[in-house]
XYZ file of C-alpha atoms in Angstrom:
308
model
C 3.602 -14.047 -4.474
C 7.396 -13.255 -4.820
C 10.326 -14.048 -2.659
C 10.761 -10.528 -1.759
C 7.244 -9.706 -0.560
C 7.336 -12.923 1.728
C 10.214 -11.622 2.996
C 8.594 -8.092 3.575
C 5.551 -9.878 5.175
C 7.713 -11.650 7.840
C 9.683 -8.846 8.573
C 6.280 -6.737 9.766
C 4.907 -10.368 11.257
C 7.950 -10.543 13.612
C 8.075 -7.163 14.346
C 4.326 -7.014 15.447
C 4.765 -10.234 17.514
C 7.805 -8.382 19.091
C 5.469 -5.208 19.436
C 3.092 -7.016 20.792
C 4.887 -9.326 23.567
C 5.804 -5.803 24.764
C 3.011 -4.727 25.529
C 0.951 -7.800 26.312
C 3.453 -9.487 28.924
C 2.534 -9.402 31.975
C -0.385 -6.967 32.076
C -1.551 -7.675 35.369
C 2.047 -8.155 37.590
C 1.681 -4.171 38.462
C -1.300 -3.637 40.479
C -3.186 -0.106 39.226
C -1.545 3.350 40.165
C -3.447 6.037 41.652
C -4.462 7.501 38.470
C -5.538 4.084 36.846
C -7.814 3.500 39.788
C -9.370 6.737 39.398
C -10.087 5.616 35.511
C -10.734 1.971 36.991
C -13.411 3.602 39.299
C -15.265 5.199 36.572
C -15.403 2.656 34.190
C -16.679 0.299 37.279
C -19.566 2.824 37.970
C -20.293 2.369 33.891
C -20.728 -1.201 34.007
C -22.870 -1.060 37.357
C -25.054 1.688 36.569
C -25.047 1.491 32.647
C -24.375 5.283 32.700
C -21.204 7.664 32.860
C -21.192 10.198 34.979
C -19.065 12.865 33.470
C -17.037 15.316 35.495
C -16.041 18.514 34.069
C -13.247 19.510 35.734
C -11.532 16.417 35.176
C -12.141 16.811 31.407
C -12.089 13.027 30.829
C -14.609 11.992 28.280
C -16.928 8.988 27.940
C -15.265 7.178 24.965
C -12.219 5.753 26.462
C -14.351 3.746 29.056
C -16.852 2.697 26.240
C -14.387 1.370 24.054
C -13.410 -1.065 27.244
C -16.611 -2.978 27.108
C -15.800 -4.940 24.357
C -13.089 -6.313 25.926
C -14.996 -6.656 29.126
C -17.653 -8.914 27.709
C -15.081 -10.837 25.644
C -13.418 -11.680 28.867
C -16.603 -12.734 30.925
C -17.255 -15.015 27.937
C -13.552 -16.793 27.847
C -13.939 -17.172 31.493
C -17.359 -18.800 31.283
C -19.008 -16.510 33.830
C -22.239 -14.416 33.532
C -20.157 -11.536 35.471
C -17.411 -9.662 34.049
C -14.227 -10.590 35.628
C -12.408 -6.914 36.429
C -8.897 -8.051 36.741
C -5.704 -5.739 36.222
C -4.876 -7.397 33.073
C -8.243 -7.541 31.818
C -8.639 -3.553 32.242
C -4.933 -2.920 30.474
C -5.856 -5.220 27.741
C -8.084 -3.153 25.514
C -4.762 -0.520 25.819
C -2.793 -2.318 24.662
C -4.532 -3.491 21.581
C -4.992 0.258 20.723
C -1.216 0.761 21.307
C -0.745 -2.070 18.462
C -3.651 -0.272 16.392
C -1.699 2.822 16.353
C 1.661 1.438 15.009
C -0.367 -0.305 12.536
C -1.783 3.433 11.461
C 1.483 4.658 11.226
C 2.505 2.009 8.359
C -0.478 3.313 6.555
C 1.129 6.976 6.757
C 3.173 5.283 3.590
C 1.096 7.682 1.487
C 2.815 10.920 2.186
C 6.479 9.655 4.093
C 6.967 6.981 1.794
C 7.537 3.064 2.945
C 10.739 3.895 4.532
C 9.584 6.569 6.656
C 6.752 4.716 7.497
C 8.506 1.898 8.781
C 10.897 3.902 10.472
C 8.299 5.800 12.314
C 6.312 2.068 12.802
C 10.164 0.550 14.548
C 10.917 3.911 16.952
C 7.108 3.865 17.902
C 7.310 0.537 18.639
C 10.367 0.714 20.696
C 9.627 4.190 22.079
C 9.243 3.767 25.918
C 6.887 6.595 26.422
C 4.349 4.431 23.708
C 5.023 1.438 25.542
C 4.535 3.030 29.024
C 0.897 4.522 27.762
C -0.202 0.976 25.884
C 0.063 -0.475 29.091
C -1.892 1.212 31.396
C -5.519 2.099 31.744
C -5.133 5.585 30.672
C -6.712 7.465 27.658
C -3.412 8.962 26.107
C -3.156 5.972 23.668
C -6.738 6.625 22.224
C -5.599 10.463 22.271
C -3.098 9.014 19.952
C -5.348 6.900 17.748
C -7.927 9.554 17.361
C -5.276 11.783 16.363
C -3.592 9.699 13.947
C -7.249 8.965 12.446
C -7.741 12.678 11.654
C -4.280 13.025 9.864
C -4.698 9.724 8.048
C -8.339 10.788 6.843
C -7.256 14.323 5.733
C -4.122 12.991 3.990
C -5.976 10.018 1.985
C -8.430 12.461 0.901
C -6.477 15.242 -0.270
C -4.544 12.764 -2.234
C -7.530 10.657 -3.548
C -10.512 13.062 -3.469
C -12.747 10.062 -2.047
C -15.134 11.617 0.402
C -15.035 8.315 2.896
C -11.712 9.253 3.750
C -12.862 12.633 5.039
C -15.899 11.238 6.713
C -13.602 8.954 8.701
C -11.086 12.275 9.774
C -14.334 13.958 11.024
C -15.465 11.281 12.939
C -12.113 10.798 14.423
C -12.188 14.625 15.476
C -15.462 13.918 17.344
C -14.409 10.630 18.676
C -11.128 12.577 20.182
C -13.498 15.557 21.533
C -15.360 12.853 23.666
C -11.993 11.393 24.919
C -10.125 14.437 26.399
C -10.662 17.800 27.107
C -7.507 18.816 25.531
C -9.202 18.766 22.079
C -8.625 22.482 21.686
C -4.817 22.348 22.345
C -4.405 19.494 19.801
C -6.473 21.353 16.828
C -3.776 24.400 17.833
C -1.036 21.739 17.305
C -2.198 20.453 14.264
C -2.901 24.018 12.868
C 0.738 24.566 13.525
C 2.007 21.505 12.149
C 0.278 22.011 8.725
C 1.382 26.025 8.305
C 4.816 25.830 9.539
C 6.209 23.294 6.739
C 4.109 24.699 4.191
C 5.118 28.346 4.793
C 8.996 27.088 4.656
C 8.586 25.061 1.683
C 6.862 28.098 -0.138
C 9.810 30.361 1.011
C 12.609 27.834 0.093
C 10.619 27.575 -3.529
C 10.109 31.264 -3.785
C 7.026 30.263 -4.663
C 4.664 32.115 -1.487
C 1.428 30.456 -0.271
C 1.125 28.158 -3.593
C 0.768 24.788 -1.455
C -1.617 26.694 1.249
C -3.632 27.944 -1.955
C -3.738 24.154 -3.212
C -5.282 23.103 -0.135
C -7.514 25.699 -0.036
C -8.748 25.044 -3.132
C -9.123 21.329 -2.515
C -11.230 21.851 0.651
C -13.709 24.278 -0.925
C -14.918 21.939 -3.220
C -18.950 20.743 -3.048
C -18.003 17.301 -2.065
C -15.898 18.386 0.465
C -19.119 20.221 2.250
C -21.176 17.170 1.968
C -18.664 14.836 3.268
C -17.757 17.460 6.418
C -21.570 17.279 6.702
C -22.221 13.843 6.643
C -19.019 13.428 9.011
C -20.332 15.774 11.278
C -23.716 14.302 11.504
C -22.420 11.045 12.391
C -19.742 11.838 14.646
C -21.966 14.515 16.289
C -24.656 11.538 17.193
C -21.996 9.683 18.664
C -21.041 12.441 21.009
C -24.401 12.888 21.919
C -24.798 8.867 22.665
C -21.638 8.974 24.570
C -22.064 11.969 26.710
C -25.749 11.163 27.398
C -24.802 7.508 28.226
C -27.055 6.535 25.564
C -29.737 8.836 26.520
C -29.655 7.089 30.316
C -28.092 10.375 31.638
C -29.013 13.356 29.620
C -27.232 15.778 32.640
C -23.954 14.371 30.469
C -24.673 16.657 27.788
C -24.779 19.736 30.021
C -21.758 18.694 31.785
C -19.959 17.956 28.559
C -20.819 21.695 27.464
C -19.450 22.891 30.749
C -16.357 21.004 30.845
C -15.357 22.417 27.518
C -16.033 25.852 28.886
C -12.487 27.796 29.391
C -13.286 28.481 32.994
C -13.686 24.243 33.722
C -10.692 23.746 31.408
C -8.635 25.878 33.836
C -10.177 24.096 36.800
C -7.956 21.265 35.959
C -4.442 23.041 35.218
C -2.083 23.243 38.416
C -2.372 26.043 40.804
C -2.543 28.839 41.093
C -4.742 29.429 38.076
C -3.776 31.073 35.185
C -5.072 32.323 31.931
C -6.123 30.346 29.033
C -3.922 31.993 26.373
C -0.578 31.115 29.092
C -2.003 27.419 29.761
C -2.218 26.662 25.873
C 1.209 27.909 25.269
C 2.837 26.339 28.448
C 1.152 23.159 26.880
C 2.664 23.779 23.670
C 6.187 24.797 24.755
C 6.729 22.270 26.859
C 5.647 18.998 24.920
C 5.137 20.013 21.479
C 8.147 22.597 20.498
C 10.697 20.225 20.240
C 9.125 17.853 17.759
C 7.827 21.047 15.955
C 11.562 22.270 15.515
C 12.881 18.218 14.671
C 9.757 18.708 11.917
C 10.487 21.688 10.381
C 14.368 21.017 10.043
C 13.547 17.692 8.499
C 11.503 19.446 5.909
C 14.338 21.875 5.311
C 16.693 18.730 4.802
C 14.056 16.944 2.182
C 13.563 19.924 0.418
C 17.879 20.392 0.002
C 18.390 17.008 -0.906
C 15.132 16.976 -3.437
C 16.945 20.102 -5.103
């Protein structure tokens, strides 16, 4: 192992320790907020009854709550007790760990943005006040970020290597995202915009209309693509059925899940007065995603200019 490799290792190790401290330190020092308490109540119901009661207007899927069970079991074993201890810090521990997994996933994005780009994203995300907040509170948002990143990494690695395992992982991440939040359709729309907007700009600058989109479509039309997509769909679909039905202890959960993703139930969770779905979608997109999308387009333009 070279001296340079050792320095890089200690750099990443030091940053992980710093970001871990920011996420784990005094997790239980603040009492649960009102929103956290509602999630804690749903999780406690899962622990007591072994079934998750899905609420269509709330649109909170069961994956978030089931992901907390290993932490709860580990906490019970560590305390040498037969019953899990429902402390505020124990509830937030799984969320904090997932926040570190998101940072590790950003380092894997070096296949497209390079080592320096991945390091910059890792540092900026690690120091981000918003990400630290969502990594320290008992909310499902950080799991949405993790599964969204899983879709991106799986798709890009599949397009680069043509290995079906990456595509299967991306599809499974999509189903886990579906079973985490009801905003899956909005996230899917953002994915489409995030891909097509830079692709069209790059084709326009290089005066090769449709080339990059055609190459992507060609890669996604191979027989291996459909086989991997089908296998990933079977595994991901089976996971969704198991989670929404509480492993068949609550079959009604499957019906509630279908109702929850219907347009009228998604709108039921929107702020009053009720708005049509197109406005709801565009409002979320404009308020939360427009600025990052514009910055991404500016970055693509500058990267292409520098490349030329």
